[in-house]
Amino acid sequence: MKNLEAEQQIIRLQKEHLEKDMNEKNGQLAASTMSLIKKNEFLSHLKEELKGAENSR
């Protein structure tokens, strides 16, 4: 009976650890995604400015 309880405790701790890791990875993914979105917005804005400067020549 003690072995079963110990195994269940180990499984519960492993599950908690995996959930914590998953939450950290989700946060990192969200941060990376936001960074890429901001970079794409900046590049689009820069592209439009360059087009405008080219047309004004």
Short mmCIF file of C-alpha atoms in Angstrom, two decimals:
data_model
loop_
_atom_site.label_atom_id
_atom_site.label_comp_id
_atom_site.label_asym_id
_atom_site.label_seq_id
_atom_site.Cartn_x
_atom_site.Cartn_y
_atom_site.Cartn_z
CA MET A 1 0.00 0.00 0.00
CA LYS A 2 2.86 2.38 0.82
CA ASN A 3 4.44 1.66 -2.55
CA LEU A 4 1.22 2.61 -4.33
CA GLU A 5 0.96 5.87 -2.39
CA ALA A 6 4.62 6.66 -3.12
CA GLU A 7 4.08 5.99 -6.82
CA GLN A 8 1.01 8.20 -6.86
CA GLN A 9 2.97 10.97 -5.13
CA ILE A 10 5.77 10.66 -7.70
CA ILE A 11 3.27 10.77 -10.56
CA ARG A 12 1.56 13.82 -9.05
CA LEU A 13 4.90 15.63 -8.67
CA GLN A 14 5.91 14.75 -12.22
CA LYS A 15 2.58 16.06 -13.49
CA GLU A 16 3.01 19.32 -11.56
CA HIS A 17 6.52 19.70 -12.95
CA LEU A 18 5.33 19.11 -16.51
CA GLU A 19 2.49 21.60 -16.08
CA LYS A 20 4.93 24.22 -14.77
CA ASP A 21 7.26 23.60 -17.72
CA MET A 22 4.37 23.84 -20.14
CA ASN A 23 3.23 27.16 -18.66
CA GLU A 24 6.76 28.55 -18.92
CA LYS A 25 7.04 27.41 -22.54
CA ASN A 26 3.64 28.95 -23.34
CA GLY A 27 4.85 32.24 -21.89
CA GLN A 28 8.04 32.09 -23.93
CA LEU A 29 6.07 31.28 -27.07
CA ALA A 30 3.70 34.20 -26.46
CA ALA A 31 6.65 36.57 -25.95
CA SER A 32 8.35 35.35 -29.13
CA THR A 33 5.12 35.67 -31.09
CA MET A 34 4.58 39.23 -29.88
CA SER A 35 8.16 40.10 -30.79
CA LEU A 36 7.69 38.75 -34.31
CA ILE A 37 4.43 40.66 -34.70
CA LYS A 38 6.11 43.91 -33.62
CA LYS A 39 9.02 43.31 -36.01
CA ASN A 40 6.64 42.61 -38.89
CA GLU A 41 4.68 45.77 -38.12
CA PHE A 42 7.89 47.79 -38.05
CA LEU A 43 9.09 46.29 -41.35
CA SER A 44 5.72 46.96 -43.00
CA HIS A 45 5.80 50.56 -41.80
CA LEU A 46 9.38 50.97 -43.04
CA LYS A 47 8.43 49.48 -46.40
CA GLU A 48 5.57 51.96 -46.77
CA GLU A 49 7.87 54.87 -45.86
CA LEU A 50 10.42 53.74 -48.44
CA LYS A 51 7.72 53.47 -51.09
CA GLY A 52 6.54 56.99 -50.23
CA ALA A 53 10.07 58.38 -50.43
CA GLU A 54 10.62 56.65 -53.75
CA ASN A 55 7.39 58.10 -55.18
CA SER A 56 8.27 61.65 -54.07
CA ARG A 57 11.43 61.73 -56.23
#
